Amino acid sequence: MLRSIVLLIIALALLGALVMFFLLDRLTPSRAGWIALAFTACGLPLLAVGGGSAYAVKASSSTEFCLECHEMGDYGRSLFIDDRTVLPATHYQNRLVERDQACFSCHTDYAMWGDMKAKLNGLKHVWVHYAGEVPETLELYQPYPNHNCLHCHDDGRRFTEAIPHRGKLDALYADETSCLSCHGKGHALEQVEAGNFWLGPEADN
Amino acid sequence: MNDASTPAKSDIAVVRPWVGRALLLIIIGLVVQLFTLWHVTPASFLIFAGFGVGPVFVGFLLLAWAGLKLRRAREGAP
């Protein structure tokens, strides 16, 4: 829906700018012509750029988008590992994150500039993919921050009342103890290599 | 006779080429946006950010500059 609206606005803005470009001489002598110029050269294109950017940012948060690059292939396959202790797999398979935004849900820093930072890093990744040298082992820029987990789990009952979490909550909230020190399997790429996959509910029946 | 809100024809002639160039840049940017947003991939996202949004903003800057030039021409500045 958003895509259709944005494409329509861009098409309208394009049409307006084209009309204005070819009729500039005839329109500018009149006051109405100047208003039309302001609308077609500023108003509509501004709306198109704003809407287009919003849609591009949304679309670039999708799982499909992240997995377009072959470097991410194994990370995408790791969402289907048949092991409940593998965090990305269990979050994806149990729908603890939106499947359409599985990568972005855990790999954005949230808060005010989190999305912006993730997008800028993403642009850097795309640039490296096409124009640079992709490192053999992909690593996070920083140790995985607890607040990305707490963004969802925070005061959830299952989280706060879990026996292993007792006495550790303050350290977890303060990021002194990493969540991954206990739940640390990450994407478990060795299991991807071993082909240990959950094939979906149909395969279980 | 022109009122205050309608620039004289000679004034318009000063900025018309720049308005035309600005419109051309905006058109190029919008065409790129239309194609790159049809299906967003990492490559098209990069092209959208660089060649879709960029020319439109340069077009806006040119328009603003043309507006300033027009204003100065109307005020009789050299």
Short mmCIF file of C-alpha atoms in Angstrom, two decimals:
data_model
loop_
_atom_site.label_atom_id
_atom_site.label_comp_id
_atom_site.label_asym_id
_atom_site.label_seq_id
_atom_site.Cartn_x
_atom_site.Cartn_y
_atom_site.Cartn_z
CA MET A 1 0.00 0.00 0.00
CA LEU A 2 2.71 2.48 1.07
CA ARG A 3 4.73 1.48 -1.99
CA SER A 4 1.82 2.20 -4.35
CA ILE A 5 1.12 5.59 -2.75
CA VAL A 6 4.78 6.60 -2.87
CA LEU A 7 5.20 5.50 -6.49
CA LEU A 8 2.04 7.41 -7.41
CA ILE A 9 3.30 10.59 -5.73
CA ILE A 10 6.66 10.28 -7.50
CA ALA A 11 4.91 9.71 -10.84
CA LEU A 12 2.70 12.79 -10.25
CA ALA A 13 5.70 14.88 -9.23
CA LEU A 14 7.52 13.72 -12.35
CA LEU A 15 4.56 14.56 -14.56
CA GLY A 16 4.22 18.01 -12.94
CA ALA A 17 7.93 18.73 -13.35
CA LEU A 18 7.86 17.62 -17.00
CA VAL A 19 4.82 19.81 -17.77
CA MET A 20 6.49 22.74 -16.02
CA PHE A 21 9.76 22.15 -17.85
CA PHE A 22 8.11 22.31 -21.28
CA LEU A 23 5.65 25.11 -20.47
CA LEU A 24 8.00 27.25 -18.39
CA ASP A 25 8.05 30.11 -20.89
CA ARG A 26 4.30 30.24 -21.21
CA LEU A 27 3.51 29.93 -17.52
CA THR A 28 6.05 32.12 -15.73
CA PRO A 29 4.68 35.52 -16.85
CA SER A 30 1.52 34.96 -14.79
CA ARG A 31 1.11 34.76 -11.01
CA ALA A 32 -0.70 31.42 -11.33
CA GLY A 33 2.30 30.15 -13.30
CA TRP A 34 4.65 30.98 -10.44
CA ILE A 35 2.37 29.22 -7.99
CA ALA A 36 2.31 26.19 -10.30
CA LEU A 37 6.09 26.33 -10.51
CA ALA A 38 6.42 26.44 -6.73
CA PHE A 39 4.06 23.46 -6.44
CA THR A 40 5.61 21.30 -9.17
CA ALA A 41 9.24 22.20 -8.56
CA CYS A 42 9.20 22.28 -4.74
CA GLY A 43 6.00 20.94 -3.17
CA LEU A 44 5.49 17.69 -5.07
CA PRO A 45 9.18 16.73 -5.35
CA LEU A 46 9.63 17.39 -1.63
CA LEU A 47 6.68 15.12 -0.90
CA ALA A 48 8.10 12.52 -3.30
CA VAL A 49 11.55 12.60 -1.69
CA GLY A 50 10.09 12.42 1.82
CA GLY A 51 7.71 9.57 0.98
CA GLY A 52 10.33 7.79 -1.10
CA SER A 53 12.92 7.97 1.66
CA ALA A 54 10.42 6.72 4.25
CA TYR A 55 9.50 3.79 2.02
CA ALA A 56 13.14 3.02 1.15
CA VAL A 57 14.07 2.96 4.84
CA LYS A 58 11.13 0.66 5.60
CA ALA A 59 11.89 -1.64 2.68
CA SER A 60 15.57 -1.77 3.61
CA SER A 61 14.59 -3.11 7.03
CA SER A 62 13.09 -6.26 5.55
CA THR A 63 14.62 -9.71 5.91
CA GLU A 64 14.42 -10.16 2.15
CA PHE A 65 16.51 -7.00 1.67
CA CYS A 66 19.27 -8.15 4.04
CA LEU A 67 19.44 -11.56 2.41
CA GLU A 68 19.85 -10.11 -1.09
CA CYS A 69 23.62 -10.09 -0.47
CA HIS A 70 25.11 -13.58 -0.70
CA GLU A 71 27.34 -12.86 2.31
CA MET A 72 24.20 -12.99 4.42
CA GLY A 73 22.99 -16.31 3.01
CA ASP A 74 24.23 -18.50 5.87
CA TYR A 75 22.88 -16.02 8.43
CA GLY A 76 19.49 -16.26 6.75
CA ARG A 77 19.64 -20.07 6.73
CA SER A 78 20.55 -20.01 10.44
CA LEU A 79 17.01 -18.83 11.15
CA PHE A 80 15.89 -22.36 10.29
CA ILE A 81 18.34 -24.28 12.51
CA ASP A 82 16.58 -27.02 14.46
CA ASP A 83 17.94 -26.08 17.88
CA ARG A 84 15.99 -24.15 20.50
CA THR A 85 19.14 -22.76 22.08
CA VAL A 86 20.11 -20.87 18.94
CA LEU A 87 18.69 -17.41 19.58
CA PRO A 88 18.07 -16.17 16.02
CA ALA A 89 16.39 -19.46 15.10
CA THR A 90 14.15 -19.62 18.15
CA HIS A 91 13.13 -15.96 17.76
CA TYR A 92 12.30 -16.45 14.10
CA GLN A 93 10.58 -19.82 14.35
CA ASN A 94 8.47 -18.85 17.39
CA ARG A 95 7.58 -15.48 15.87
CA LEU A 96 9.19 -13.58 18.74
CA VAL A 97 10.23 -11.09 16.09
CA GLU A 98 8.39 -10.04 12.93
CA ARG A 99 9.57 -12.52 10.30
CA ASP A 100 9.57 -9.75 7.71
CA GLN A 101 12.04 -7.76 9.81
CA ALA A 102 13.93 -10.56 11.54
CA CYS A 103 17.45 -9.17 10.96
CA PHE A 104 16.58 -5.56 11.68
CA SER A 105 14.67 -6.34 14.90
CA CYS A 106 17.83 -7.56 16.63
CA HIS A 107 20.50 -5.61 14.75
CA THR A 108 19.30 -2.05 15.29
CA ASP A 109 20.21 -0.12 18.41
CA TYR A 110 16.76 1.44 18.92
CA ALA A 111 16.44 4.71 20.87
CA MET A 112 16.61 8.01 19.01
CA TRP A 113 19.49 7.42 16.57
CA GLY A 114 19.53 3.62 16.53
CA ASP A 115 17.73 3.21 13.21
CA MET A 116 19.75 5.99 11.62
CA LYS A 117 23.01 4.38 12.77
CA ALA A 118 21.88 0.98 11.47
CA LYS A 119 21.01 2.48 8.07
CA LEU A 120 24.32 4.33 7.79
CA ASN A 121 26.16 1.12 8.66
CA GLY A 122 23.99 -0.65 6.10
CA LEU A 123 24.99 1.85 3.40
CA LYS A 124 28.60 1.18 4.33
CA HIS A 125 27.99 -2.58 3.98
CA VAL A 126 26.43 -2.15 0.54
CA TRP A 127 29.39 -0.03 -0.51
CA VAL A 128 31.85 -2.67 0.73
CA HIS A 129 29.82 -5.37 -1.03
CA TYR A 130 30.07 -3.64 -4.41
CA ALA A 131 33.26 -1.61 -4.22
CA GLY A 132 35.34 -2.92 -1.34
CA GLU A 133 36.67 -6.16 0.04
CA VAL A 134 34.30 -8.22 2.16
CA PRO A 135 36.11 -9.66 5.21
CA GLU A 136 36.05 -13.45 5.50
CA THR A 137 34.59 -13.37 9.00
CA LEU A 138 31.82 -10.89 9.65
CA GLU A 139 31.89 -9.29 13.06
CA LEU A 140 29.68 -6.87 14.97
CA TYR A 141 30.97 -3.31 15.40
CA GLN A 142 30.64 -3.64 19.18
CA PRO A 143 29.78 -6.38 21.68
CA TYR A 144 26.07 -7.13 21.35
CA PRO A 145 24.35 -4.66 23.71
CA ASN A 146 21.83 -5.97 26.26
CA HIS A 147 19.44 -3.10 25.61
CA ASN A 148 18.65 -4.59 22.20
CA CYS A 149 17.33 -7.69 24.00
CA LEU A 150 15.70 -5.63 26.74
CA HIS A 151 13.88 -3.54 24.15
CA CYS A 152 11.42 -6.45 23.98
CA HIS A 153 12.10 -8.57 27.08
CA ASP A 154 12.59 -5.70 29.56
CA ASP A 155 9.94 -6.30 32.25
CA GLY A 156 8.41 -9.40 30.64
CA ARG A 157 7.32 -11.91 33.26
CA ARG A 158 9.08 -14.85 31.62
CA PHE A 159 12.28 -12.84 31.66
CA THR A 160 12.15 -11.34 35.14
CA GLU A 161 10.89 -14.51 36.86
CA ALA A 162 13.18 -16.98 35.09
CA ILE A 163 15.19 -18.78 37.75
CA PRO A 164 18.59 -18.27 36.02
CA HIS A 165 17.92 -14.52 35.93
CA ARG A 166 17.37 -14.19 39.68
CA GLY A 167 19.94 -11.95 41.31
CA LYS A 168 21.32 -10.98 37.91
CA LEU A 169 18.70 -8.54 36.70
CA ASP A 170 20.53 -5.41 37.84
CA ALA A 171 23.73 -6.54 36.13
CA LEU A 172 21.77 -7.33 32.97
CA TYR A 173 20.02 -3.94 32.93
CA ALA A 174 23.36 -2.20 33.54
CA ASP A 175 24.97 -4.18 30.68
CA GLU A 176 27.58 -5.50 33.12
CA THR A 177 26.67 -9.11 32.34
CA SER A 178 25.98 -9.81 28.68
CA CYS A 179 22.85 -11.78 27.80
CA LEU A 180 25.04 -13.68 25.38
CA SER A 181 27.30 -14.93 28.16
CA CYS A 182 24.59 -17.57 28.76
CA HIS A 183 22.59 -17.43 25.50
CA GLY A 184 25.69 -17.15 23.41
CA LYS A 185 25.27 -19.33 20.36
CA GLY A 186 24.71 -16.41 17.98
CA HIS A 187 23.92 -17.62 14.49
CA ALA A 188 25.59 -21.03 15.02
CA LEU A 189 26.90 -21.23 11.47
CA GLU A 190 28.46 -24.66 12.14
CA GLN A 191 24.93 -26.05 12.38
CA VAL A 192 24.08 -24.42 9.06
CA GLU A 193 27.05 -26.22 7.57
CA ALA A 194 25.86 -29.47 9.16
CA GLY A 195 22.44 -28.94 7.58
CA ASN A 196 20.53 -29.23 10.86
CA PHE A 197 17.32 -27.49 9.77
CA TRP A 198 13.72 -27.25 10.92
CA LEU A 199 11.66 -27.72 7.80
CA GLY A 200 8.48 -26.03 9.02
CA PRO A 201 5.19 -27.22 10.53
CA GLU A 202 4.30 -29.29 7.44
CA ALA A 203 7.38 -31.46 7.97
CA ASP A 204 6.36 -32.15 11.60
CA ASN A 205 2.92 -33.52 10.61
CA MET B 1 2.30 46.39 -16.26
CA ASN B 2 3.59 44.07 -13.54
CA ASP B 3 2.43 44.22 -9.96
CA ALA B 4 4.79 43.49 -7.08
CA SER B 5 4.02 39.76 -7.12
CA THR B 6 4.70 39.26 -10.84
CA PRO B 7 8.29 39.76 -11.95
CA ALA B 8 8.98 41.72 -15.14
CA LYS B 9 9.66 39.72 -18.32
CA SER B 10 13.28 40.85 -18.47
CA ASP B 11 13.79 39.67 -14.88
CA ILE B 12 12.36 36.29 -15.72
CA ALA B 13 14.72 35.94 -18.64
CA VAL B 14 17.62 36.23 -16.20
CA VAL B 15 16.59 33.19 -14.16
CA ARG B 16 14.71 31.08 -16.72
CA PRO B 17 17.74 28.99 -17.76
CA TRP B 18 18.50 28.21 -14.12
CA VAL B 19 14.91 27.28 -13.35
CA GLY B 20 15.01 25.02 -16.42
CA ARG B 21 18.21 23.33 -15.22
CA ALA B 22 16.78 22.93 -11.73
CA LEU B 23 13.65 21.31 -13.18
CA LEU B 24 15.80 19.01 -15.31
CA LEU B 25 17.74 17.87 -12.24
CA ILE B 26 14.51 17.30 -10.34
CA ILE B 27 13.14 15.28 -13.27
CA ILE B 28 16.29 13.13 -13.41
CA GLY B 29 16.12 12.54 -9.63
CA LEU B 30 12.44 11.60 -9.77
CA VAL B 31 12.98 9.17 -12.68
CA VAL B 32 15.78 7.47 -10.71
CA GLN B 33 13.56 7.33 -7.62
CA LEU B 34 10.73 5.75 -9.58
CA PHE B 35 12.95 2.97 -10.93
CA THR B 36 14.90 2.30 -7.74
CA LEU B 37 11.85 2.14 -5.49
CA TRP B 38 10.03 -0.25 -7.82
CA HIS B 39 11.94 -3.09 -6.14
CA VAL B 40 14.24 -2.08 -3.30
CA THR B 41 17.51 -4.02 -3.22
CA PRO B 42 20.82 -3.00 -1.61
CA ALA B 43 22.07 -1.73 -4.98
CA SER B 44 18.90 0.20 -5.76
CA PHE B 45 18.91 1.65 -2.22
CA LEU B 46 22.41 3.01 -2.81
CA ILE B 47 21.42 4.42 -6.22
CA PHE B 48 18.25 5.92 -4.70
CA ALA B 49 20.23 7.67 -1.96
CA GLY B 50 22.89 8.97 -4.34
CA PHE B 51 21.27 9.61 -7.69
CA GLY B 52 17.61 9.84 -6.68
CA VAL B 53 17.61 12.15 -3.69
CA GLY B 54 20.85 13.99 -4.58
CA PRO B 55 19.80 15.65 -7.88
CA VAL B 56 16.43 16.70 -6.43
CA PHE B 57 18.17 18.52 -3.60
CA VAL B 58 20.68 20.12 -5.96
CA GLY B 59 17.63 21.18 -8.03
CA PHE B 60 16.10 22.75 -4.92
CA LEU B 61 19.34 24.62 -4.26
CA LEU B 62 19.42 25.89 -7.85
CA LEU B 63 15.81 27.04 -7.52
CA ALA B 64 16.59 28.86 -4.30
CA TRP B 65 19.56 30.48 -5.99
CA ALA B 66 17.40 31.48 -8.98
CA GLY B 67 14.84 32.94 -6.56
CA LEU B 68 17.53 35.04 -4.91
CA LYS B 69 18.84 36.17 -8.29
CA LEU B 70 15.33 37.15 -9.37
CA ARG B 71 14.80 39.10 -6.20
CA ARG B 72 18.05 40.94 -6.64
CA ALA B 73 17.18 41.72 -10.28
CA ARG B 74 13.82 43.14 -9.22
CA GLU B 75 15.46 45.29 -6.59
CA GLY B 76 17.85 46.61 -9.21
CA ALA B 77 20.98 45.21 -7.62
CA PRO B 78 23.93 44.76 -9.99
#
